[in-house]
Structures are given as structure tokens and as C-alpha cells.
PDB file of N, CA and C in Angstrom:
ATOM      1  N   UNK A 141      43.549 -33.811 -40.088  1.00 36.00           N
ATOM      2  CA  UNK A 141      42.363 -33.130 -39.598  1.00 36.00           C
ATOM      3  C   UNK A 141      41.324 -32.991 -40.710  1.00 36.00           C
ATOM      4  N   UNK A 142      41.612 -32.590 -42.044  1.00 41.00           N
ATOM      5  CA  UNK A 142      40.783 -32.159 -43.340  1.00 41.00           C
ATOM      6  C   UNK A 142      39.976 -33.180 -43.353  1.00 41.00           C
ATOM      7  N   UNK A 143      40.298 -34.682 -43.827  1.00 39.00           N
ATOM      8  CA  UNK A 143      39.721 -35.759 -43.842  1.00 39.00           C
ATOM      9  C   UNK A 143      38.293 -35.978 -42.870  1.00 39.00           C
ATOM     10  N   UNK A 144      38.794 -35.758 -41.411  1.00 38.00           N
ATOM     11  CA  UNK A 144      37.853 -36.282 -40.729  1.00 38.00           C
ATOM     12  C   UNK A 144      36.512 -35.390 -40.767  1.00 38.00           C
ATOM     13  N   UNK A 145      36.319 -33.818 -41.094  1.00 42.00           N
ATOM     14  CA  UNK A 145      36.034 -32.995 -41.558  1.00 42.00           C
ATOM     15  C   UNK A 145      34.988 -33.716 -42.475  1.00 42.00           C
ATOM     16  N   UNK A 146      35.172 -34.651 -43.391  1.00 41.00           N
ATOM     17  CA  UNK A 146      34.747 -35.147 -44.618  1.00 41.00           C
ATOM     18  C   UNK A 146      33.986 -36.700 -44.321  1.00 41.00           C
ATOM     19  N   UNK A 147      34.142 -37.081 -43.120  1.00 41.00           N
ATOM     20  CA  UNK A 147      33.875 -38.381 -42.787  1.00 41.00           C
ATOM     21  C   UNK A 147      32.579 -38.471 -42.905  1.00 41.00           C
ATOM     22  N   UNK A 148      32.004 -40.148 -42.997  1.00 39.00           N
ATOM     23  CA  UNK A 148      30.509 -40.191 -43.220  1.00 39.00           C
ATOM     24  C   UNK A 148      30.052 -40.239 -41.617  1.00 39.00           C
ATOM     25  N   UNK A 149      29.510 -39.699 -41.209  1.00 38.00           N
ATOM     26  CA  UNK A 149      28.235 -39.202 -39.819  1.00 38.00           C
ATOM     27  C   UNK A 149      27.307 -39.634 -39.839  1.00 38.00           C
ATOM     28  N   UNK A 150      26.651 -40.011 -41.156  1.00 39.00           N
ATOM     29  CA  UNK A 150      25.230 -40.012 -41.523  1.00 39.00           C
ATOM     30  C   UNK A 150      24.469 -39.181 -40.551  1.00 39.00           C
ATOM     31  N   UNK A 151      24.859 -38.587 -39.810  1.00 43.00           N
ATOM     32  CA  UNK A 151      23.692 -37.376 -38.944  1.00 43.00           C
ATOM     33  C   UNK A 151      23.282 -38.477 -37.477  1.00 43.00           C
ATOM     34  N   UNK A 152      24.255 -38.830 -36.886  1.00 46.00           N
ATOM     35  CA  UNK A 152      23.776 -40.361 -35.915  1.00 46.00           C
ATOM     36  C   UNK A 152      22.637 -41.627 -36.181  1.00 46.00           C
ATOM     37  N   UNK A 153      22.721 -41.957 -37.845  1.00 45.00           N
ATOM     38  CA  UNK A 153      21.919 -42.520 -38.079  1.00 45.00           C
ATOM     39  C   UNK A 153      22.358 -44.245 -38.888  1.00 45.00           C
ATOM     40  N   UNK A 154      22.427 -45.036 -38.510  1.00 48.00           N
ATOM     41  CA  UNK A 154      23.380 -46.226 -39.144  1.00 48.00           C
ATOM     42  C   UNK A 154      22.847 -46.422 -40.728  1.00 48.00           C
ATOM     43  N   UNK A 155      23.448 -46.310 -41.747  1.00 50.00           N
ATOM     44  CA  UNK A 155      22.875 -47.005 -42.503  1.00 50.00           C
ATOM     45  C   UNK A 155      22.183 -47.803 -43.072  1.00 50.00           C
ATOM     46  N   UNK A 156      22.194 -49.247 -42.633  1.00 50.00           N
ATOM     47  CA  UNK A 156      21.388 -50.304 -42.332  1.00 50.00           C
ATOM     48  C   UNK A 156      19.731 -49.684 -41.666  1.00 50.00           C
ATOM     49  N   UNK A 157      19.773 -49.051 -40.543  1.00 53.00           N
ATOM     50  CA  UNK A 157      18.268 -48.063 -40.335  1.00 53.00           C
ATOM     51  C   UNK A 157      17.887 -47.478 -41.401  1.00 53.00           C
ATOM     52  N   UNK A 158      16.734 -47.112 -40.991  1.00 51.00           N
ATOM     53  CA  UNK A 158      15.581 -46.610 -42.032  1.00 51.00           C
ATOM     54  C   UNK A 158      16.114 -45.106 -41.906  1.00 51.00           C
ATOM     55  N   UNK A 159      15.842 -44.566 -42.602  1.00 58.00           N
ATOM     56  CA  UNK A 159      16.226 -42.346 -42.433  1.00 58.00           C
ATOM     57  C   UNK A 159      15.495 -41.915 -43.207  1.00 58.00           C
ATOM     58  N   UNK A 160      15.247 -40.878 -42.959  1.00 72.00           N
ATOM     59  CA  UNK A 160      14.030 -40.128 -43.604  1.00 72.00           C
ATOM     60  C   UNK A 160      14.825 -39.458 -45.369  1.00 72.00           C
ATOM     61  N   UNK A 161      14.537 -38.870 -46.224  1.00 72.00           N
ATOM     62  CA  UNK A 161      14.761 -38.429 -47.373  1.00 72.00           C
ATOM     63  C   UNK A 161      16.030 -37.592 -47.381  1.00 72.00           C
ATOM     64  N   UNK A 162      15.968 -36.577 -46.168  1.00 73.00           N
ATOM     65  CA  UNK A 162      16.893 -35.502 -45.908  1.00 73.00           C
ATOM     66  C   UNK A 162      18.450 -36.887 -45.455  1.00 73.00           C
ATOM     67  N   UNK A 163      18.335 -37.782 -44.726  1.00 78.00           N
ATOM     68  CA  UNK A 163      19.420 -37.867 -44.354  1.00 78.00           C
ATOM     69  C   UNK A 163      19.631 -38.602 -45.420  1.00 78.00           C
ATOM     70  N   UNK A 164      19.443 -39.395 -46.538  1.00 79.00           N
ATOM     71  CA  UNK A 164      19.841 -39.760 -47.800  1.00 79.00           C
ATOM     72  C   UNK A 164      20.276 -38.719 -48.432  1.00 79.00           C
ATOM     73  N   UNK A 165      20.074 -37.664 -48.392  1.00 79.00           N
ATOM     74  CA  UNK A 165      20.968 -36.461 -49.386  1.00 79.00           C
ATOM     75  C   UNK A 165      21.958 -36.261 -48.557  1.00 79.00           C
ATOM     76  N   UNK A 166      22.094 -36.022 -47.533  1.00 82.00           N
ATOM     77  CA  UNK A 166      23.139 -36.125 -46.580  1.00 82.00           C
ATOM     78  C   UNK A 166      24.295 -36.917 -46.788  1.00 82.00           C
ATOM     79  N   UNK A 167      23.734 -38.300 -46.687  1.00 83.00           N
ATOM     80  CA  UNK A 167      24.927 -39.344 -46.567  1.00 83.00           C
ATOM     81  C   UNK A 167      24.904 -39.437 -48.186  1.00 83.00           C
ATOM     82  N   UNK A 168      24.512 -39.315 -49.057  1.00 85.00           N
ATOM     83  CA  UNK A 168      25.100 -39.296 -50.458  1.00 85.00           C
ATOM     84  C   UNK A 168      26.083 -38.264 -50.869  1.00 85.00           C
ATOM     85  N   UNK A 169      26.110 -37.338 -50.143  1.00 84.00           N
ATOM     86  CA  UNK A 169      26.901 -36.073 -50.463  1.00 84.00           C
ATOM     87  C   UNK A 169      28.282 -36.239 -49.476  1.00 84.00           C
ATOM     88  N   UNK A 170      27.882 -36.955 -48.462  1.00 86.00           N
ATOM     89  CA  UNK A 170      29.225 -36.613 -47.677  1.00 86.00           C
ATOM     90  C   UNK A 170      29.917 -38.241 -48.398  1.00 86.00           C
ATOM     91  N   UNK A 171      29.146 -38.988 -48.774  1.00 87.00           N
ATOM     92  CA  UNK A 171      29.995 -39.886 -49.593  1.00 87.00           C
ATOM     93  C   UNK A 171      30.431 -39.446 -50.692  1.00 87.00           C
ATOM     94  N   UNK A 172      29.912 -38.591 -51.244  1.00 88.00           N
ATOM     95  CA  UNK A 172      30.407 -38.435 -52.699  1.00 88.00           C
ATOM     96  C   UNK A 172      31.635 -37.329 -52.135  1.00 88.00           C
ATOM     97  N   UNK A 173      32.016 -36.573 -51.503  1.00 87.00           N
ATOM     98  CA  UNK A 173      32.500 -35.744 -50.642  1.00 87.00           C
ATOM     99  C   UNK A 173      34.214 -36.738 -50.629  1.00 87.00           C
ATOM    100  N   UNK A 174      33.465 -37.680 -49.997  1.00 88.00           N
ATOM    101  CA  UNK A 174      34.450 -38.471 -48.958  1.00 88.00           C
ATOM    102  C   UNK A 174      35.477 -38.703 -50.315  1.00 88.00           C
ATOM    103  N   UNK A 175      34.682 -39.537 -50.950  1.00 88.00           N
ATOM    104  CA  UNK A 175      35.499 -39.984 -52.519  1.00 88.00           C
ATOM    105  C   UNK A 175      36.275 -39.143 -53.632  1.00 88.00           C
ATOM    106  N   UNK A 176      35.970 -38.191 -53.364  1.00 89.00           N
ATOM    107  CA  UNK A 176      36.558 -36.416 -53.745  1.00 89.00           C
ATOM    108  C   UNK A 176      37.360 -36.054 -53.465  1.00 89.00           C
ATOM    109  N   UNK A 177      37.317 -36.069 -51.713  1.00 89.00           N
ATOM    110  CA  UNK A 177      38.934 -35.731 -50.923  1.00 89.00           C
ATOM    111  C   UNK A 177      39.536 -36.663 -50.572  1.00 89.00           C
ATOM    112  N   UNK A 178      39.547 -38.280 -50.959  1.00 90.00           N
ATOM    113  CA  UNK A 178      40.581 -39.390 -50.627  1.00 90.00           C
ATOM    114  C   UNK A 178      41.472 -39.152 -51.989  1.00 90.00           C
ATOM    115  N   UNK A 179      40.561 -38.462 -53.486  1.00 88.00           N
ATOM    116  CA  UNK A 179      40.927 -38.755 -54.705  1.00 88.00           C
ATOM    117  C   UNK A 179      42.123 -37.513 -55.200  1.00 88.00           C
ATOM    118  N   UNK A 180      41.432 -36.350 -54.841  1.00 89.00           N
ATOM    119  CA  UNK A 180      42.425 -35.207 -55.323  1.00 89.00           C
ATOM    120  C   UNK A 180      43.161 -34.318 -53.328  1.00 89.00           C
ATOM    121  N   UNK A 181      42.383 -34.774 -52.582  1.00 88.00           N
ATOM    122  CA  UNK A 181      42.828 -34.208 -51.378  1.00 88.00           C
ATOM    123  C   UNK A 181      42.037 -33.493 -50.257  1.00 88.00           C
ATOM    124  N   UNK A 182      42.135 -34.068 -49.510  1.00 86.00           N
ATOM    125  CA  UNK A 182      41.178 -32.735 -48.543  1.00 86.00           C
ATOM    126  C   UNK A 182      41.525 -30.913 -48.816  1.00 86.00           C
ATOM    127  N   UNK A 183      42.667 -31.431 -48.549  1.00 86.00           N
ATOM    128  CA  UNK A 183      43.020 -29.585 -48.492  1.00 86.00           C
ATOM    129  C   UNK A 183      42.611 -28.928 -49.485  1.00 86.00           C
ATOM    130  N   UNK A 184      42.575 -29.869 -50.950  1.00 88.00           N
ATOM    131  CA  UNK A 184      42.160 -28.974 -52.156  1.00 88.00           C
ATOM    132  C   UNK A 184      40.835 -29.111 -52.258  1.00 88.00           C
ATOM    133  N   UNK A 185      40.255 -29.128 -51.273  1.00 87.00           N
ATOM    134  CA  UNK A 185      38.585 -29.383 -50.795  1.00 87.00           C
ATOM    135  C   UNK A 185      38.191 -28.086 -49.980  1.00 87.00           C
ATOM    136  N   UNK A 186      38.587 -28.244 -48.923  1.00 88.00           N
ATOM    137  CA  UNK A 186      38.304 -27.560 -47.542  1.00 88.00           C
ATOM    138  C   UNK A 186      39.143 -26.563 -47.275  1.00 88.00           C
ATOM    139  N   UNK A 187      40.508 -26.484 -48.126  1.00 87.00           N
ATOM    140  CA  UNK A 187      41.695 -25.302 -48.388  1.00 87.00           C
ATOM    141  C   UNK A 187      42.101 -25.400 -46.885  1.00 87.00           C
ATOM    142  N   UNK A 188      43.311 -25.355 -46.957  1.00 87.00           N
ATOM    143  CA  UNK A 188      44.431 -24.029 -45.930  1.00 87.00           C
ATOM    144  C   UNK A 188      44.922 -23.048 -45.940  1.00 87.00           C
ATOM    145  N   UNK A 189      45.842 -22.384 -45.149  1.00 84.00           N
ATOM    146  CA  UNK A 189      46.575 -21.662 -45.152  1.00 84.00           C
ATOM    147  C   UNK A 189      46.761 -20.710 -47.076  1.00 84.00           C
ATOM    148  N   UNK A 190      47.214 -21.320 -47.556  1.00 88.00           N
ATOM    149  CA  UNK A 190      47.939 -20.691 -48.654  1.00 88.00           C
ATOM    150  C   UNK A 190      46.551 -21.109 -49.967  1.00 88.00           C
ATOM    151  N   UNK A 191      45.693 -22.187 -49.791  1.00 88.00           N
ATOM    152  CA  UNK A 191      44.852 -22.831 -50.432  1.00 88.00           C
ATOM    153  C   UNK A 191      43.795 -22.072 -50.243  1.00 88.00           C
ATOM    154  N   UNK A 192      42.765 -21.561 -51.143  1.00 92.00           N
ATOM    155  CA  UNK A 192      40.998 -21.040 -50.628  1.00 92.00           C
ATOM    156  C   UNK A 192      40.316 -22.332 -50.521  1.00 92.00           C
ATOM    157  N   UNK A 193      38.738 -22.106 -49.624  1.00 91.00           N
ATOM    158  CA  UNK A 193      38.150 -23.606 -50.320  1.00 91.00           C
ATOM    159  C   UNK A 193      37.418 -23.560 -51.627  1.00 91.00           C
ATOM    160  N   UNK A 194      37.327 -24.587 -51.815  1.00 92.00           N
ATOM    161  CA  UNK A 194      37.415 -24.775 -53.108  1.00 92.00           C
ATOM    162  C   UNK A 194      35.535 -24.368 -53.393  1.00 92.00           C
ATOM    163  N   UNK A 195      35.195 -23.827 -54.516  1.00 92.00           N
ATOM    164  CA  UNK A 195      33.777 -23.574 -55.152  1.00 92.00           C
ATOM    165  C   UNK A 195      33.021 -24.504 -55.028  1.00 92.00           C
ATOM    166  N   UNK A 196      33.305 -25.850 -54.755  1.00 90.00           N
ATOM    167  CA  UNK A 196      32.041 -26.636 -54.280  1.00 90.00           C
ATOM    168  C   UNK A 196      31.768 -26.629 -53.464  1.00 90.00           C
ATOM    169  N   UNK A 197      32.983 -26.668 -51.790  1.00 89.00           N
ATOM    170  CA  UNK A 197      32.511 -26.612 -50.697  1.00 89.00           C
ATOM    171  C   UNK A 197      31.915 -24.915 -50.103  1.00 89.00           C
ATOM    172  N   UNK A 198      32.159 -24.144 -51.130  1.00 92.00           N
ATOM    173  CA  UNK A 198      31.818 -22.553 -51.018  1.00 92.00           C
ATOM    174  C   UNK A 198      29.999 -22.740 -51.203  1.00 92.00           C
ATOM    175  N   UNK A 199      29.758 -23.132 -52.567  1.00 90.00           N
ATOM    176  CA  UNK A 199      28.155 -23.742 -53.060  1.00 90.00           C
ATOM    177  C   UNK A 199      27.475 -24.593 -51.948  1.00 90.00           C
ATOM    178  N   UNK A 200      27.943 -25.701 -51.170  1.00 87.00           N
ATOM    179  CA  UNK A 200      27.233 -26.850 -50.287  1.00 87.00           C
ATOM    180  C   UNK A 200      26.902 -25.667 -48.907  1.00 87.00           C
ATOM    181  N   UNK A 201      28.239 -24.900 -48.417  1.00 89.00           N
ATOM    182  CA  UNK A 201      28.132 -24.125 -47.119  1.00 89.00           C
ATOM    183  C   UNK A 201      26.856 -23.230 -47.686  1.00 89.00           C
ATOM    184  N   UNK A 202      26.821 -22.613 -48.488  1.00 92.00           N
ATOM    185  CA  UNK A 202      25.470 -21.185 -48.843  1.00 92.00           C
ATOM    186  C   UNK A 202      24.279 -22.267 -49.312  1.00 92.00           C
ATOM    187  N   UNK A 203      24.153 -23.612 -49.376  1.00 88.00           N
ATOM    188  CA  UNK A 203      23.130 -24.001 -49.402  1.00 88.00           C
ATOM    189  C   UNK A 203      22.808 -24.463 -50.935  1.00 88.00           C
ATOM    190  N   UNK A 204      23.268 -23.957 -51.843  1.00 89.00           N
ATOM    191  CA  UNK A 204      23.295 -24.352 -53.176  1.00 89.00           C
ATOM    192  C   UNK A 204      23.961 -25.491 -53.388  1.00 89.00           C
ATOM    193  N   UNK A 205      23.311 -26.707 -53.387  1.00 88.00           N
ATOM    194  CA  UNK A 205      22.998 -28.180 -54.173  1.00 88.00           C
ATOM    195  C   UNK A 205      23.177 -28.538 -55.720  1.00 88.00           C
ATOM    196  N   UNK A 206      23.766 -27.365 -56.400  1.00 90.00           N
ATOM    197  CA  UNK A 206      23.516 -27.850 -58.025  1.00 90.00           C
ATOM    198  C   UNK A 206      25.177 -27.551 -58.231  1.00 90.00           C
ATOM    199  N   UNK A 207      25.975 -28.679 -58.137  1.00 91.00           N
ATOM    200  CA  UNK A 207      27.660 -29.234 -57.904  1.00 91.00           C
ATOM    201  C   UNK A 207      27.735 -29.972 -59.052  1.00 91.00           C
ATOM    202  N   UNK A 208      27.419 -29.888 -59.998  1.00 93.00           N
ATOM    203  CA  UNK A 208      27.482 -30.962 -61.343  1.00 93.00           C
ATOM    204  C   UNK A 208      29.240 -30.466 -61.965  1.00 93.00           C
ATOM    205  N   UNK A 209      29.184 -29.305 -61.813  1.00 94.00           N
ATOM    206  CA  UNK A 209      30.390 -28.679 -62.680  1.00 94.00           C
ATOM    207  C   UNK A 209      31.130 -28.453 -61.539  1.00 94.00           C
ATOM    208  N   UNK A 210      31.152 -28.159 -60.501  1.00 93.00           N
ATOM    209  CA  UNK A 210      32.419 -27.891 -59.609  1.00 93.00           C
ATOM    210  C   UNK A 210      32.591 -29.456 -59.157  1.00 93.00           C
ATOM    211  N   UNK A 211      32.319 -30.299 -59.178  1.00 92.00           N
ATOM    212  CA  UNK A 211      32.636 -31.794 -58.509  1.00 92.00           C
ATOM    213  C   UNK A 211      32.872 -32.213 -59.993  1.00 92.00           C
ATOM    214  N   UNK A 212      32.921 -31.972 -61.123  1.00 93.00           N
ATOM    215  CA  UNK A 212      33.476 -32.161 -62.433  1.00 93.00           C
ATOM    216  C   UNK A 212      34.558 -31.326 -62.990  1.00 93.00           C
ATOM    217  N   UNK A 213      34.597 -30.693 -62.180  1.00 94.00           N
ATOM    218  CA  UNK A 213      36.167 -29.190 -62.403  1.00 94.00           C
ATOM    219  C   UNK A 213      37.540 -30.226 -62.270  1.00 94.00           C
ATOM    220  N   UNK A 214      37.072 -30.929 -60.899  1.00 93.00           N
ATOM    221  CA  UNK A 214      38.551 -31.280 -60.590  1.00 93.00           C
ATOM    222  C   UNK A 214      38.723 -33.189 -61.192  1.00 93.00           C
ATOM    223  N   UNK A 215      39.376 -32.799 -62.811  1.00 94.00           N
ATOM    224  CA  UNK A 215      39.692 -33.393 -63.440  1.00 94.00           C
ATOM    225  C   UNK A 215      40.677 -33.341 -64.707  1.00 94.00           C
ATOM    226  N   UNK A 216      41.215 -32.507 -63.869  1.00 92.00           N
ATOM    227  CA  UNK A 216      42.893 -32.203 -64.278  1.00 92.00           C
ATOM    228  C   UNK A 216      44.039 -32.859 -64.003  1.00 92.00           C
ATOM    229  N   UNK A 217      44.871 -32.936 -64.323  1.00 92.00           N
ATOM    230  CA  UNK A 217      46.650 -33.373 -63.695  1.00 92.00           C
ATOM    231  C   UNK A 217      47.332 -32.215 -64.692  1.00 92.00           C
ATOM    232  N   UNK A 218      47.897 -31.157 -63.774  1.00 93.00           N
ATOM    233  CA  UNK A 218      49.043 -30.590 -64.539  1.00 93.00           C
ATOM    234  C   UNK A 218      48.465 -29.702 -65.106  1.00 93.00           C
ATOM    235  N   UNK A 219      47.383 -29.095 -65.347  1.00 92.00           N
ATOM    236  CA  UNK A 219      46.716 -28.406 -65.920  1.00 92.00           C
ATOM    237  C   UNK A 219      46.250 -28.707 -67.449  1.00 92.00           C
ATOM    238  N   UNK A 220      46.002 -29.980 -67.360  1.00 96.00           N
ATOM    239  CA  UNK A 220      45.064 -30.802 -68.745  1.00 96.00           C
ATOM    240  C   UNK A 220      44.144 -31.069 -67.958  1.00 96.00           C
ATOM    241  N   UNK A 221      42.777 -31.711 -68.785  1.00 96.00           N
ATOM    242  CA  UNK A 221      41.871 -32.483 -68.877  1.00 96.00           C
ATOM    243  C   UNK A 221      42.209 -33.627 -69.016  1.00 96.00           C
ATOM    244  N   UNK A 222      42.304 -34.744 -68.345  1.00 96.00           N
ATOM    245  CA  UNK A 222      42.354 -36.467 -68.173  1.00 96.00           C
ATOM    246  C   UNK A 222      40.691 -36.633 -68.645  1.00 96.00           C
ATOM    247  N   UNK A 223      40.975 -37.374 -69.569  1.00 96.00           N
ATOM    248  CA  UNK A 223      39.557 -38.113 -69.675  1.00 96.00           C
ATOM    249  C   UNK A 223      39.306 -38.944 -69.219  1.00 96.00           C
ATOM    250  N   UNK A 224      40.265 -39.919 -68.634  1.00 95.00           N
ATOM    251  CA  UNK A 224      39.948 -40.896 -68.013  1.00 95.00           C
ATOM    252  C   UNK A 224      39.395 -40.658 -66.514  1.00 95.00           C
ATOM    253  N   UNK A 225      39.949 -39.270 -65.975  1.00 94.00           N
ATOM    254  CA  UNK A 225      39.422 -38.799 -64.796  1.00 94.00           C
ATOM    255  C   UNK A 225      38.194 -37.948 -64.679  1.00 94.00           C
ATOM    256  N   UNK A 226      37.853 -37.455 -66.142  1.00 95.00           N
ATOM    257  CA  UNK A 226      36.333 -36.681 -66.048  1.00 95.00           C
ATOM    258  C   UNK A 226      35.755 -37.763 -66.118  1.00 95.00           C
ATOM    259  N   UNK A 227      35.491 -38.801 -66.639  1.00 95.00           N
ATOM    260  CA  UNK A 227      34.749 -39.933 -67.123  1.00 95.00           C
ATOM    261  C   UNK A 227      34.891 -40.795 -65.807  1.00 95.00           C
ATOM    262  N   UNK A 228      35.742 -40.784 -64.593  1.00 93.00           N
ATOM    263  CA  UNK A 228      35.559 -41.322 -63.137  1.00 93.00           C
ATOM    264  C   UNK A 228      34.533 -40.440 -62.467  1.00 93.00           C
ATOM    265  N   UNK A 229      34.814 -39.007 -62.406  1.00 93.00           N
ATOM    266  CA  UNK A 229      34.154 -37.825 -62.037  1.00 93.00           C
ATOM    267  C   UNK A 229      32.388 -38.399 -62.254  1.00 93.00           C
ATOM    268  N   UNK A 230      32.332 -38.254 -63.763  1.00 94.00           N
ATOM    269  CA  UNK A 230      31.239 -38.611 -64.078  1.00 94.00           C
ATOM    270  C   UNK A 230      30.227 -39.659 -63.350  1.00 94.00           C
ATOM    271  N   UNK A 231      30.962 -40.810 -63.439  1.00 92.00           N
ATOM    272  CA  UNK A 231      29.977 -41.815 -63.204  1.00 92.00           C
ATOM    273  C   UNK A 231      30.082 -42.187 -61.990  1.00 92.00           C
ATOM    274  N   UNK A 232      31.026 -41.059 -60.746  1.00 90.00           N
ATOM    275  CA  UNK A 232      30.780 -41.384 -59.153  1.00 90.00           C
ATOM    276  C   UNK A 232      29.468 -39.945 -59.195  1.00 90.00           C
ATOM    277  N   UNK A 233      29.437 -38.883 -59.838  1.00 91.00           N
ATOM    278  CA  UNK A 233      28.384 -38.214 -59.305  1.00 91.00           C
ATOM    279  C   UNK A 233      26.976 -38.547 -59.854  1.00 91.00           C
ATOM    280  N   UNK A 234      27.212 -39.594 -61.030  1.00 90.00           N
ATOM    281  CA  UNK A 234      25.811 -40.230 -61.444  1.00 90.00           C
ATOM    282  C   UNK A 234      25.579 -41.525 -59.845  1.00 90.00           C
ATOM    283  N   UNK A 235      26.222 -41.856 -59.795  1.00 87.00           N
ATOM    284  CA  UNK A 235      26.219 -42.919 -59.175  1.00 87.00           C
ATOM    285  C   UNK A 235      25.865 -43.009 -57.062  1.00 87.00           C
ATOM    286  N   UNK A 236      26.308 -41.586 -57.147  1.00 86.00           N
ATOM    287  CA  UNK A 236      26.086 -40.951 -55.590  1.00 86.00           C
ATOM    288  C   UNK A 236      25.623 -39.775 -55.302  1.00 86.00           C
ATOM    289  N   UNK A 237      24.939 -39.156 -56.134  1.00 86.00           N
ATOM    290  CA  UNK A 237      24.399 -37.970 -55.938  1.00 86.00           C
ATOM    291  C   UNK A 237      23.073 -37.883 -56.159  1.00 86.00           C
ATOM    292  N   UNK A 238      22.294 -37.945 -54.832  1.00 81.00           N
ATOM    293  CA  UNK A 238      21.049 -37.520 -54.885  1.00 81.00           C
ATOM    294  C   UNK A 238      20.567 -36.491 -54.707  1.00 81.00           C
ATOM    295  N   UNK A 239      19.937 -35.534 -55.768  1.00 74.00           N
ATOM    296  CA  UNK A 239      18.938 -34.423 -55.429  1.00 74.00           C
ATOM    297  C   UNK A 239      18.485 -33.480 -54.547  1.00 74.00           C
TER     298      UNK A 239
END
């Protein structure tokens, strides 16, 4: 269920079509989204039961857009820092995150 939650919609708009500015922040976020919860999990996204959701999807729901450090938080295993996984982190939110 979490996943689909996370799926790209683009807002009923195909990609390939033209979209106005708003649905480019849209579909950049629910992609960058998508790539987030295939990578560490939906649930540790969107939380369950025993899980809260997590501070980015807390920031996107109240409307606050500035996710640089909570979509860079989750780059741990085990409770280290992977550099090889902040440095993935990095260059998918340079790479899909528009403004």
C-alpha cells in the first residue's frame, strides 16, 4: 500500500505534454520521493503502526519545500554515516529537485 502512496501521478498530466511550472515541482518531488522509498522504504517514509512519519514527509504535508537535510538524513546503515550513500543522496536531490 505505502509505495503506491508514493507513485508518480504527475497530477493527470503525461509527461511527454507540456505542464505548467507547478506540475514540474510536483512530478520532481514525487520522483525524488519515489527513489527515497524504493531505496530505504516506504514505511520509513510514510511510517506505520510502531514507525512515525518521517520529518520530510511531516515538512512536504505543512507545505515547507526546503528538504535538503531531511532527504539527506537518511544516509545511514546501522547507525553510521555511509558515504557512499550521502554522496547517492546528494546527487539524486541535485539532480531531481526543483524549487
Amino acid at each position: 500500500v505505502g509505495i503506491w502512496k508514493l507513485r508518480c501521478t504527475y497530477n493527470g498530466v503525461h509527461p511527454t505534454e507540456k505542464s505548467n511550472a507547478q506540475d514540474v515541482v510536483e512530478q520532481s518531488l514525487t520522483l525524488l520521493l519515489s527513489l527515497l522509498g524504493f531505496n530505504v522504504g516506504c514505511y520509513r517514509l510514510i511510517g506505520n503502526g510502531k514507525i512515525p512519519k518521517s520529518r520530510l514527509i511531516q515538512k512536504l504535508e505543512s507545505g515547507d519545500r526546503d528538504i535538503y537535510r531531511e532527504y539527506i538524513s537518511f544516509r545511514c546503515y546501522q547507525g553510521k554515516v555511509i558515504p557512499s550513500i550521502e554522496r547517492r543522496r546528494k546527487e539524486e536531490f541535485e539532480l531531481f529537485y526543483i524549487p
